[in-house]
Short mmCIF file of C-alpha atoms and ligand atoms in Angstrom, two decimals:
data_model
loop_
_atom_site.label_atom_id
_atom_site.label_comp_id
_atom_site.label_asym_id
_atom_site.label_seq_id
_atom_site.Cartn_x
_atom_site.Cartn_y
_atom_site.Cartn_z
CA MET A 1 33.29 35.39 -9.54
CA THR A 2 33.41 35.39 -12.91
CA ASP A 3 35.45 38.01 -14.99
CA LYS A 4 32.45 39.62 -16.96
CA GLN A 5 30.95 42.90 -15.40
CA ALA A 6 28.09 44.77 -15.34
CA LYS A 7 27.71 48.33 -15.90
CA LEU A 8 25.19 50.12 -14.18
CA GLU A 9 24.28 54.24 -15.68
CA ILE A 10 22.18 55.77 -13.80
CA GLY A 11 21.46 58.94 -15.61
CA THR A 12 25.40 60.18 -16.02
CA ASP A 13 27.19 58.36 -13.12
CA SER A 14 28.06 55.22 -14.37
CA LEU A 15 29.02 52.15 -12.54
CA ASP A 16 31.11 48.80 -12.84
CA LEU A 17 29.31 45.66 -10.92
CA PRO A 18 30.36 42.84 -10.46
CA VAL A 19 28.39 38.74 -11.56
CA LEU A 20 29.16 36.16 -10.07
CA GLN A 21 28.74 33.08 -11.05
CA GLY A 22 27.28 29.81 -9.71
CA SER A 23 27.59 26.02 -9.74
CA CYS A 24 25.02 26.70 -11.50
CA GLY A 25 21.67 28.47 -12.46
CA PRO A 26 22.04 32.40 -14.12
CA ASP A 27 24.97 34.41 -13.44
CA VAL A 28 24.10 36.72 -10.06
CA VAL A 29 24.58 40.76 -10.70
CA ASP A 30 26.58 41.43 -7.28
CA ILE A 31 24.68 44.88 -6.02
CA ARG A 32 26.40 44.73 -2.50
CA LYS A 33 28.27 48.55 -3.94
CA LEU A 34 25.46 50.09 -5.23
CA TYR A 35 24.12 51.98 -2.22
CA GLY A 36 27.69 53.33 -0.83
CA SER A 37 28.83 54.45 -4.39
CA THR A 38 25.38 55.76 -5.86
CA GLY A 39 22.88 56.15 -2.82
CA LYS A 40 20.57 54.16 -4.74
CA PHE A 41 18.89 51.30 -3.68
CA THR A 42 16.60 48.56 -6.07
CA PHE A 43 13.33 47.82 -6.13
CA ASP A 44 12.39 43.82 -5.89
CA PRO A 45 9.34 43.29 -4.50
CA GLY A 46 8.75 39.36 -3.93
CA TYR A 47 12.74 38.79 -4.57
CA LYS A 48 11.43 38.02 -8.50
CA SER A 49 15.17 38.84 -9.42
CA THR A 50 17.09 39.08 -6.35
CA ALA A 51 19.57 36.62 -4.92
CA SER A 52 18.85 36.75 -1.60
CA CYS A 53 21.89 34.27 0.13
CA GLU A 54 24.60 32.06 -1.43
CA SER A 55 23.61 27.99 -0.51
CA ALA A 56 24.84 25.26 -1.86
CA LEU A 57 22.25 23.08 -0.58
CA THR A 58 18.99 22.91 -2.56
CA PHE A 59 19.53 24.02 -7.06
CA ILE A 60 16.36 24.43 -8.76
CA ASP A 61 15.82 24.92 -12.80
CA GLY A 62 12.73 26.09 -12.86
CA GLU A 63 12.78 26.37 -16.83
CA GLU A 64 13.13 22.29 -17.07
CA GLY A 65 11.38 21.22 -13.98
CA VAL A 66 14.45 20.37 -11.98
CA LEU A 67 15.33 20.07 -8.46
CA LEU A 68 18.61 19.04 -6.95
CA HIS A 69 19.64 18.50 -3.67
CA ARG A 70 23.31 18.62 -2.94
CA GLY A 71 23.46 17.60 -6.55
CA TYR A 72 21.48 14.94 -6.45
CA PRO A 73 17.85 14.75 -8.35
CA ILE A 74 15.02 13.97 -6.34
CA GLY A 75 13.06 11.95 -8.41
CA GLN A 76 16.19 9.58 -7.27
CA LEU A 77 16.13 10.30 -3.84
CA ALA A 78 12.75 10.07 -4.26
CA GLU A 79 12.49 5.81 -5.70
CA ASN A 80 16.38 5.62 -3.56
CA SER A 81 16.61 6.88 -0.86
CA SER A 82 15.11 7.19 2.67
CA PHE A 83 13.90 10.13 4.38
CA MET A 84 17.27 10.05 6.93
CA GLU A 85 19.65 9.71 4.31
CA THR A 86 17.86 12.46 3.04
CA ALA A 87 18.45 14.38 5.71
CA TYR A 88 21.74 13.45 6.21
CA LEU A 89 22.56 14.62 3.13
CA LEU A 90 20.92 17.93 3.38
CA LEU A 91 22.56 18.42 6.39
CA ASN A 92 26.34 17.26 5.73
CA ASN A 93 26.59 17.84 2.31
CA ASP A 94 27.23 14.10 1.65
CA LEU A 95 25.35 10.94 0.68
CA PRO A 96 26.35 8.80 4.26
CA SER A 97 27.86 5.43 4.82
CA GLN A 98 26.06 2.98 6.62
CA GLY A 99 27.66 3.65 9.58
CA GLU A 100 27.09 7.19 9.65
CA LEU A 101 23.12 7.03 8.47
CA ASP A 102 22.94 3.74 11.17
CA ASP A 103 25.09 6.52 14.02
CA PHE A 104 21.99 9.42 12.50
CA THR A 105 18.82 7.38 12.66
CA TYR A 106 20.62 6.81 16.14
CA THR A 107 21.08 9.88 17.38
CA ILE A 108 17.18 11.31 15.72
CA SER A 109 15.72 8.58 17.81
CA ARG A 110 17.03 9.62 21.16
CA HIS A 111 15.72 12.87 21.11
CA THR A 112 11.61 11.66 20.29
CA MET A 113 10.61 13.08 23.34
CA LEU A 114 9.34 16.18 24.46
CA HIS A 115 10.17 17.50 27.72
CA GLU A 116 6.90 16.17 29.73
CA GLN A 117 5.81 19.84 30.89
CA LEU A 118 5.82 20.80 27.29
CA MET A 119 3.16 17.99 26.77
CA GLN A 120 0.80 20.02 29.26
CA PHE A 121 0.93 22.96 26.81
CA TYR A 122 -1.31 21.36 24.55
CA ARG A 123 -3.85 21.57 27.43
CA GLY A 124 -3.74 25.38 26.80
CA PHE A 125 -5.02 25.32 23.65
CA ARG A 126 -8.47 25.75 22.51
CA ARG A 127 -9.61 21.85 21.91
CA ASP A 128 -10.28 22.87 17.72
CA ALA A 129 -7.87 24.80 17.65
CA HIS A 130 -5.88 24.07 13.54
CA PRO A 131 -2.18 21.68 14.12
CA MET A 132 -0.80 24.87 12.28
CA ALA A 133 -1.83 27.23 15.01
CA ILE A 134 -0.85 24.54 18.21
CA MET A 135 2.92 24.07 15.95
CA CYS A 136 3.92 27.59 15.73
CA GLY A 137 3.06 27.70 19.56
CA VAL A 138 4.95 24.44 20.41
CA VAL A 139 7.82 24.55 18.40
CA GLY A 140 8.47 27.92 19.57
CA ALA A 141 7.81 27.32 23.09
CA LEU A 142 11.00 24.51 22.19
CA SER A 143 13.70 27.40 23.29
CA ALA A 144 11.89 27.96 27.05
CA PHE A 145 12.78 24.28 27.24
CA TYR A 146 16.02 23.84 25.96
CA HIS A 147 18.26 26.09 26.50
CA ASP A 148 20.51 23.95 26.79
CA SER A 149 21.13 24.00 23.00
CA THR A 150 20.48 27.77 22.18
CA ASP A 151 24.17 29.02 22.04
CA ILE A 152 23.88 29.54 18.06
CA SER A 153 27.79 30.67 18.30
CA ASP A 154 28.79 27.21 19.48
CA PRO A 155 28.88 24.17 16.49
CA ASP A 156 27.48 21.72 19.39
CA HIS A 157 24.76 23.78 20.73
CA ARG A 158 23.72 23.97 16.65
CA LYS A 159 24.18 20.80 15.98
CA ILE A 160 22.05 19.27 18.99
CA SER A 161 19.43 21.57 18.36
CA SER A 162 18.89 20.74 15.05
CA HIS A 163 19.18 17.21 15.99
CA ARG A 164 16.24 18.07 18.54
CA LEU A 165 13.99 19.74 15.76
CA ILE A 166 13.86 16.68 13.73
CA ALA A 167 13.17 14.22 16.37
CA LYS A 168 11.18 16.40 18.09
CA MET A 169 8.66 17.33 14.85
CA PRO A 170 6.73 14.28 14.53
CA THR A 171 6.18 14.10 18.54
CA ILE A 172 4.52 17.80 18.14
CA ALA A 173 2.55 16.94 14.70
CA ALA A 174 0.75 14.01 16.41
CA ALA A 175 0.42 15.02 19.69
CA ALA A 176 -1.59 18.22 17.92
CA TYR A 177 -3.38 15.58 16.10
CA LYS A 178 -5.00 13.63 19.36
CA TYR A 179 -5.58 16.48 21.11
CA SER A 180 -7.67 18.10 18.49
CA ILE A 181 -10.00 14.74 18.79
CA GLY A 182 -9.44 14.19 22.18
CA GLN A 183 -7.09 10.83 22.00
CA PRO A 184 -4.15 10.64 24.65
CA PHE A 185 -0.99 11.28 23.41
CA VAL A 186 0.53 8.89 22.34
CA TYR A 187 4.62 8.76 23.14
CA PRO A 188 7.15 7.35 20.67
CA ASP A 189 8.40 3.78 20.01
CA ASN A 190 12.08 4.60 18.92
CA SER A 191 12.45 0.70 17.69
CA LEU A 192 9.96 2.28 14.59
CA SER A 193 11.26 4.17 11.92
CA TYR A 194 11.30 7.56 11.79
CA THR A 195 7.89 7.43 10.03
CA GLY A 196 6.93 4.70 11.16
CA ASN A 197 7.12 5.94 14.68
CA PHE A 198 5.06 9.22 13.33
CA LEU A 199 2.15 6.83 11.94
CA ARG A 200 1.50 4.99 15.13
CA MET A 201 2.20 8.09 17.04
CA THR A 202 -0.62 9.64 15.40
CA PHE A 203 -2.84 6.52 14.44
CA GLY A 204 -2.41 4.20 17.22
CA VAL A 205 -4.00 4.57 20.95
CA PRO A 206 -2.42 3.32 24.23
CA ALA A 207 -5.17 0.60 24.42
CA GLU A 208 -3.49 -1.40 21.38
CA PRO A 209 -1.21 -2.26 19.57
CA TYR A 210 -0.45 -0.80 16.91
CA GLU A 211 1.02 -2.18 13.42
CA VAL A 212 2.75 0.01 10.70
CA ASN A 213 1.96 -0.72 7.36
CA PRO A 214 4.78 -1.13 5.41
CA VAL A 215 3.17 0.40 2.14
CA VAL A 216 1.61 3.31 3.91
CA GLU A 217 5.57 4.15 5.74
CA LYS A 218 6.78 3.89 2.92
CA ALA A 219 4.62 6.20 0.50
CA LEU A 220 4.53 8.57 3.72
CA ASP A 221 8.45 8.82 3.78
CA ARG A 222 8.32 9.54 -0.03
CA ILE A 223 6.69 12.40 0.91
CA PHE A 224 9.20 13.71 3.50
CA ILE A 225 11.44 13.29 1.07
CA LEU A 226 10.00 15.33 -1.41
CA HIS A 227 8.80 18.04 0.82
CA ALA A 228 12.32 17.90 2.67
CA ASP A 229 14.16 21.64 1.28
CA HIS A 230 12.97 24.17 -1.79
CA GLU A 231 15.83 26.72 -1.68
CA GLN A 232 15.07 30.10 -0.85
CA ASN A 233 11.13 29.78 -0.81
CA ALA A 234 9.01 32.11 1.97
CA SER A 235 9.23 29.82 4.59
CA THR A 236 13.00 29.13 4.48
CA SER A 237 13.85 33.11 4.12
CA THR A 238 11.63 34.28 7.43
CA VAL A 239 14.02 31.43 8.90
CA ARG A 240 17.23 32.76 7.31
CA LEU A 241 15.73 36.26 8.29
CA ALA A 242 14.95 35.14 11.79
CA GLY A 243 18.30 33.55 12.40
CA SER A 244 20.10 36.67 11.05
CA SER A 245 19.19 38.72 14.31
CA GLY A 246 20.70 36.07 16.10
CA ALA A 247 17.71 34.41 17.41
CA ASN A 248 17.53 30.88 18.65
CA PRO A 249 17.09 27.87 15.90
CA PHE A 250 13.30 27.02 17.46
CA ALA A 251 12.31 30.42 17.88
CA CYS A 252 13.41 30.99 13.65
CA ILE A 253 11.58 27.65 13.02
CA ALA A 254 8.66 28.40 14.61
CA ALA A 255 8.56 31.91 12.40
CA GLY A 256 8.92 29.67 9.41
CA ILE A 257 6.08 27.18 10.40
CA ALA A 258 4.17 31.07 10.47
CA CYS A 259 5.10 31.79 6.33
CA LEU A 260 4.84 27.95 5.54
CA TRP A 261 0.86 28.09 6.94
CA GLY A 262 -0.22 30.42 4.38
CA PRO A 263 -2.61 29.21 1.21
CA ALA A 264 -0.34 30.42 -1.27
CA HIS A 265 2.78 28.53 0.34
CA GLY A 266 2.89 25.24 2.33
CA GLY A 267 -1.02 25.39 3.14
CA ALA A 268 -1.93 24.98 -0.81
CA ASN A 269 -2.25 20.86 -0.30
CA GLU A 270 -5.25 21.91 2.42
CA ALA A 271 -6.40 24.25 -0.11
CA ALA A 272 -6.24 22.06 -3.16
CA LEU A 273 -7.74 18.88 -1.42
CA ASN A 274 -10.96 21.08 -0.27
CA MET A 275 -11.25 22.28 -4.38
CA LEU A 276 -10.97 18.64 -5.50
CA LYS A 277 -13.68 18.04 -2.58
CA GLU A 278 -15.85 21.13 -3.78
CA ILE A 279 -15.39 20.23 -7.55
CA GLY A 280 -16.33 17.13 -7.31
CA THR A 281 -16.87 15.09 -10.26
CA PRO A 282 -15.34 15.70 -13.69
CA ASP A 283 -18.46 17.58 -15.73
CA ARG A 284 -17.83 20.60 -12.98
CA ILE A 285 -14.22 21.36 -14.22
CA PRO A 286 -14.79 24.01 -16.82
CA HIS A 287 -16.50 26.11 -14.85
CA TYR A 288 -14.24 26.08 -12.30
CA ILE A 289 -11.52 26.66 -15.53
CA GLU A 290 -13.21 29.32 -16.78
CA ARG A 291 -13.11 30.80 -12.53
CA ALA A 292 -9.09 30.45 -12.52
CA LYS A 293 -9.69 32.18 -15.74
CA ASP A 294 -11.37 34.99 -14.95
CA ARG A 295 -8.82 38.29 -14.14
CA ASN A 296 -12.30 39.63 -11.72
CA ASP A 297 -12.66 36.12 -9.53
CA PRO A 298 -10.47 35.44 -6.68
CA PHE A 299 -9.93 31.87 -7.42
CA ARG A 300 -6.99 30.32 -8.94
CA LEU A 301 -6.47 26.16 -8.89
CA MET A 302 -4.44 25.43 -5.38
CA GLY A 303 -2.05 23.22 -6.21
CA PHE A 304 -0.99 24.73 -10.04
CA GLY A 305 1.82 27.44 -10.36
CA HIS A 306 4.86 28.56 -9.12
CA ARG A 307 7.13 31.35 -8.72
CA VAL A 308 10.16 29.15 -10.08
CA TYR A 309 9.06 26.19 -12.09
CA LYS A 310 7.60 27.15 -15.46
CA ASN A 311 7.75 23.25 -16.00
CA TYR A 312 5.89 20.45 -14.47
CA ASP A 313 6.92 20.01 -10.72
CA PRO A 314 9.37 17.25 -10.35
CA ARG A 315 7.82 16.54 -6.92
CA ALA A 316 4.21 16.93 -8.69
CA ALA A 317 5.61 13.96 -11.29
CA VAL A 318 6.60 11.59 -8.17
CA MET A 319 3.77 12.22 -5.83
CA GLN A 320 1.54 11.54 -8.56
CA LYS A 321 2.92 8.23 -9.23
CA THR A 322 2.88 7.52 -5.45
CA VAL A 323 -0.64 7.99 -4.98
CA ARG A 324 -0.94 5.14 -7.70
CA GLU A 325 0.90 2.75 -6.22
CA VAL A 326 -0.94 3.26 -2.57
CA PHE A 327 -3.62 3.49 -4.19
CA ASP A 328 -3.40 0.10 -6.29
CA SER A 329 -1.77 -1.15 -3.49
CA LEU A 330 -4.23 -0.65 -0.39
CA GLY A 331 -6.65 -0.46 -2.77
CA VAL A 332 -8.61 2.50 -2.43
CA LYS A 333 -10.77 4.04 -5.72
CA ASP A 334 -11.37 7.52 -4.74
CA PRO A 335 -13.60 9.78 -7.56
CA VAL A 336 -11.28 12.79 -5.99
CA PHE A 337 -8.18 11.68 -7.58
CA GLU A 338 -9.97 11.20 -10.69
CA THR A 339 -11.17 14.56 -10.68
CA ALA A 340 -7.49 15.82 -10.15
CA LEU A 341 -5.98 13.65 -13.30
CA GLN A 342 -8.72 15.61 -15.68
CA LEU A 343 -8.42 18.83 -14.19
CA GLU A 344 -4.57 18.63 -14.80
CA GLU A 345 -4.83 17.50 -18.46
CA ILE A 346 -8.04 19.92 -19.05
CA ALA A 347 -5.80 22.56 -17.67
CA LEU A 348 -2.63 21.98 -19.26
CA ASN A 349 -4.34 21.74 -22.88
CA ASP A 350 -5.79 25.23 -22.05
CA ASP A 351 -4.06 28.13 -23.51
CA TYR A 352 -3.95 29.95 -20.44
CA PHE A 353 -2.08 27.48 -18.69
CA ARG A 354 0.17 27.23 -21.39
CA GLU A 355 1.02 30.31 -21.94
CA LYS A 356 1.63 31.44 -18.15
CA LYS A 357 2.93 27.94 -17.90
CA LEU A 358 0.97 27.09 -15.20
CA PHE A 359 1.72 23.42 -14.52
CA PRO A 360 0.91 21.65 -11.18
CA ASN A 361 2.76 21.95 -7.67
CA VAL A 362 3.67 19.15 -5.31
CA ASP A 363 0.65 20.42 -3.34
CA PHE A 364 -1.62 19.06 -6.31
CA TYR A 365 -1.10 15.63 -5.75
CA SER A 366 -0.01 15.46 -1.76
CA GLY A 367 -3.31 15.93 -0.56
CA ILE A 368 -4.89 12.95 -1.87
CA ILE A 369 -2.26 10.62 -0.59
CA LEU A 370 -2.77 11.95 2.97
CA SER A 371 -6.09 11.68 2.94
CA ALA A 372 -6.60 8.03 1.55
CA ILE A 373 -3.64 6.62 4.41
CA GLY A 374 -6.29 9.31 7.21
CA PHE A 375 -4.97 12.87 7.76
CA PRO A 376 -8.14 15.51 8.34
CA THR A 377 -7.12 17.96 5.84
CA THR A 378 -6.01 20.27 8.60
CA MET A 379 -3.24 18.19 9.08
CA PHE A 380 -1.64 18.19 5.77
CA THR A 381 0.28 21.55 6.32
CA ALA A 382 1.79 20.19 9.70
CA LEU A 383 3.12 17.51 7.86
CA PHE A 384 5.03 19.63 5.28
CA ALA A 385 6.38 21.50 8.31
CA LEU A 386 7.61 18.12 9.93
CA ALA A 387 9.18 17.50 6.55
CA ARG A 388 10.55 21.03 5.72
CA THR A 389 11.93 21.40 9.09
CA VAL A 390 15.04 19.39 8.05
CA GLY A 391 15.67 21.73 5.02
CA TRP A 392 14.69 24.89 7.57
CA VAL A 393 17.17 23.44 10.13
CA ALA A 394 20.00 23.01 6.95
CA GLN A 395 19.32 26.45 5.56
CA TRP A 396 19.79 27.49 9.01
CA ASN A 397 23.29 26.09 9.75
CA GLU A 398 24.39 27.31 6.88
CA MET A 399 23.39 30.73 7.09
CA ILE A 400 25.11 30.59 10.62
CA SER A 401 28.33 29.35 10.00
CA ASP A 402 29.39 31.54 6.92
CA PRO A 403 31.69 34.13 8.46
CA GLY A 404 30.35 36.85 6.25
CA GLN A 405 26.10 36.72 7.20
CA VAL A 406 25.30 39.76 8.57
CA ILE A 407 21.92 40.79 9.97
CA GLY A 408 19.01 40.39 6.90
CA ARG A 409 17.60 44.48 6.77
CA PRO A 410 15.67 45.22 3.21
CA ARG A 411 15.58 48.64 2.61
CA GLN A 412 12.37 50.23 1.38
CA LEU A 413 10.86 53.16 -1.59
CA TYR A 414 9.08 55.15 0.21
CA THR A 415 6.00 56.92 -0.38
CA GLY A 416 4.33 57.72 2.80
CA PRO A 417 4.27 62.23 3.33
CA THR A 418 6.97 63.88 4.17
CA GLU A 419 8.08 65.32 7.70
CA ARG A 420 5.11 67.67 8.55
CA ASP A 421 4.10 68.91 11.86
CA TYR A 422 2.32 67.00 14.58
CA LEU A 423 -1.58 68.74 15.49
CA SER A 424 -2.85 69.43 18.55
CA MET A 425 -6.24 67.83 18.15
CA ASP A 426 -8.53 71.43 17.95
CA LYS A 427 -6.23 71.68 15.47
CA ARG A 428 -7.07 68.39 12.86
N1 CMC B 1 -4.95 29.57 -11.20
C1 CMC B 1 -4.72 30.53 -11.88
N2 CMC B 1 -4.64 31.24 -12.64
C2 CMC B 1 -2.99 31.54 -11.77
C3 CMC B 1 -2.27 30.65 -10.94
C4 CMC B 1 -3.17 29.72 -10.66
N3 CMC B 1 -3.05 28.31 -9.88
N4 CMC B 1 -1.30 30.68 -9.94
C5 CMC B 1 -0.73 31.55 -11.22
N5 CMC B 1 -1.97 32.43 -11.31
C6 CMC B 1 -1.34 33.68 -12.79
C7 CMC B 1 -1.49 34.53 -12.24
O1 CMC B 1 -2.93 35.21 -12.18
C8 CMC B 1 -1.19 35.50 -13.16
O2 CMC B 1 -1.54 35.89 -14.40
P1 CMC B 1 -1.66 37.18 -15.00
O3 CMC B 1 0.11 37.63 -14.99
O4 CMC B 1 -2.72 37.66 -15.73
O5 CMC B 1 -1.75 38.20 -13.74
C9 CMC B 1 -0.10 34.50 -13.38
O6 CMC B 1 -0.44 33.46 -13.50
C10 CMC B 1 0.66 34.84 -12.82
O7 CMC B 1 0.60 34.29 -11.55
P2 CMC B 1 1.19 35.33 -9.83
O8 CMC B 1 0.92 35.01 -8.73
O9 CMC B 1 2.62 36.73 -10.25
O10 CMC B 1 3.09 34.09 -9.98
P3 CMC B 1 3.76 34.30 -8.69
O11 CMC B 1 5.44 33.70 -8.88
O12 CMC B 1 3.67 35.29 -7.63
O13 CMC B 1 2.72 33.08 -7.70
C11 CMC B 1 1.52 31.32 -6.55
C12 CMC B 1 2.91 31.65 -7.48
C13 CMC B 1 2.63 29.90 -6.19
C14 CMC B 1 1.81 31.99 -5.48
C15 CMC B 1 0.72 30.94 -7.03
O14 CMC B 1 0.53 30.09 -8.56
C16 CMC B 1 -1.06 30.93 -6.68
O15 CMC B 1 -1.04 31.25 -6.03
N6 CMC B 1 -0.75 28.98 -6.95
C17 CMC B 1 -2.46 28.85 -6.17
C18 CMC B 1 -1.15 28.57 -4.03
C19 CMC B 1 -0.08 27.07 -4.95
O16 CMC B 1 -1.00 26.13 -4.97
N7 CMC B 1 0.62 27.40 -3.84
C20 CMC B 1 1.63 25.99 -3.60
C21 CMC B 1 3.05 27.10 -4.00
S1 CMC B 1 3.94 24.67 -4.33
C22 CMC B 1 4.50 24.78 -2.31
C23 CMC B 1 5.27 25.67 -2.21
O17 CMC B 1 6.24 25.71 -2.85
O18 CMC B 1 4.62 25.95 -1.19
#
């Protein structure tokens, strides 16, 4: 809290509202007492001006293009950390010692297998089901298989369910892929890294040995770091809202996966690559730029623009660099990457995009690299969900451990009919 007060005047009434100050970012006007004191609500669809919670995990300065996890810049984490270490950091507030990291990695590796009956659950899905549809279903079903860790008032249960979710997500995502292509499931190999294990479960087959490519492993691990958390985005807010009613964490993360699926959120990586492929060659870029600018055309440049970033998304910068590194080391040449680079340059020099502060976001380049690694586009959002599970779980834990936590229950501006009497069928 600061000693600043905000004064709200409604007609002849006035109300002093406390102004809260975080460690970084804008001050926040505390309106919690507004309704009780004035009988009025605020109106903010899409939460464009509303802080929905207090959080110490992740900070974004959208104007400056800054993203910090527990204070550490995303660029430094992507360069120096690993996904397991970043997960530890998000869950525990500080970077681990070597012993703490080893213990954490070991614990996660002990939870990678799925209940065998859950593996049979897959067979109920159509063969051509989208992996995100399978993820929603299978993750939700975890609560039916792991009852023993669903008492959210017990910190040990919260910890075990968090570890289970982080550990099982690669197994669930890889199995969704294997099922869709009709190959046998590959069981986890805990001697591999978190990311190496996922690569093997996705691209390996039981009939042959699989060797993890260290360049690909490092690049994918970095992609996971870039997606680990992003403060109160739509899916994280969904997880928090679902969790605020006391729902178990498996159900809450399934809700987050459903929200992430949309093309305005996590589904944008799939949409961005599809768009780049549709554009095809650089000479067709101007046509698509004109379409994106046309108010009568619903087309948008996918992978461009962000609710919070009004500057270059720092994750996009790391992603672009990673594409170059992987392509150089694997000797890949992809015309789609050239199209993306040129599209970015043209858009960044176009008045429409400059005035609206539309820059590439994390999804603009991620699809290109995931495709080069061998993932089909339908798996892109599933990979996002896998990595974001760490953030969802950390945010859910933060919320549940807060003694002041209450159920989330927004109000509304009602515009429907006023009270009227029921009409019998013959009078309508
Ligand atoms: N292409 C063309 N115009 C755009 C775009 C775009 N990608 N994004 C925003 N605009 C325009 C929009 O038409 C609007 O114009 P006007 O003021 O004339 O009506 C203005 O910019 C503001 O857009 P908005 O939709 O009000 O902004 P928002 O904050 O509600 O939406 C967004 C943010 C990410 C949903 C939007 O930029 C978008 O749809 N981008 C494409 C989808 C995408 O890449 N999503 C991934 C986001 S990053 C990954 C994640 O966190 O999930």
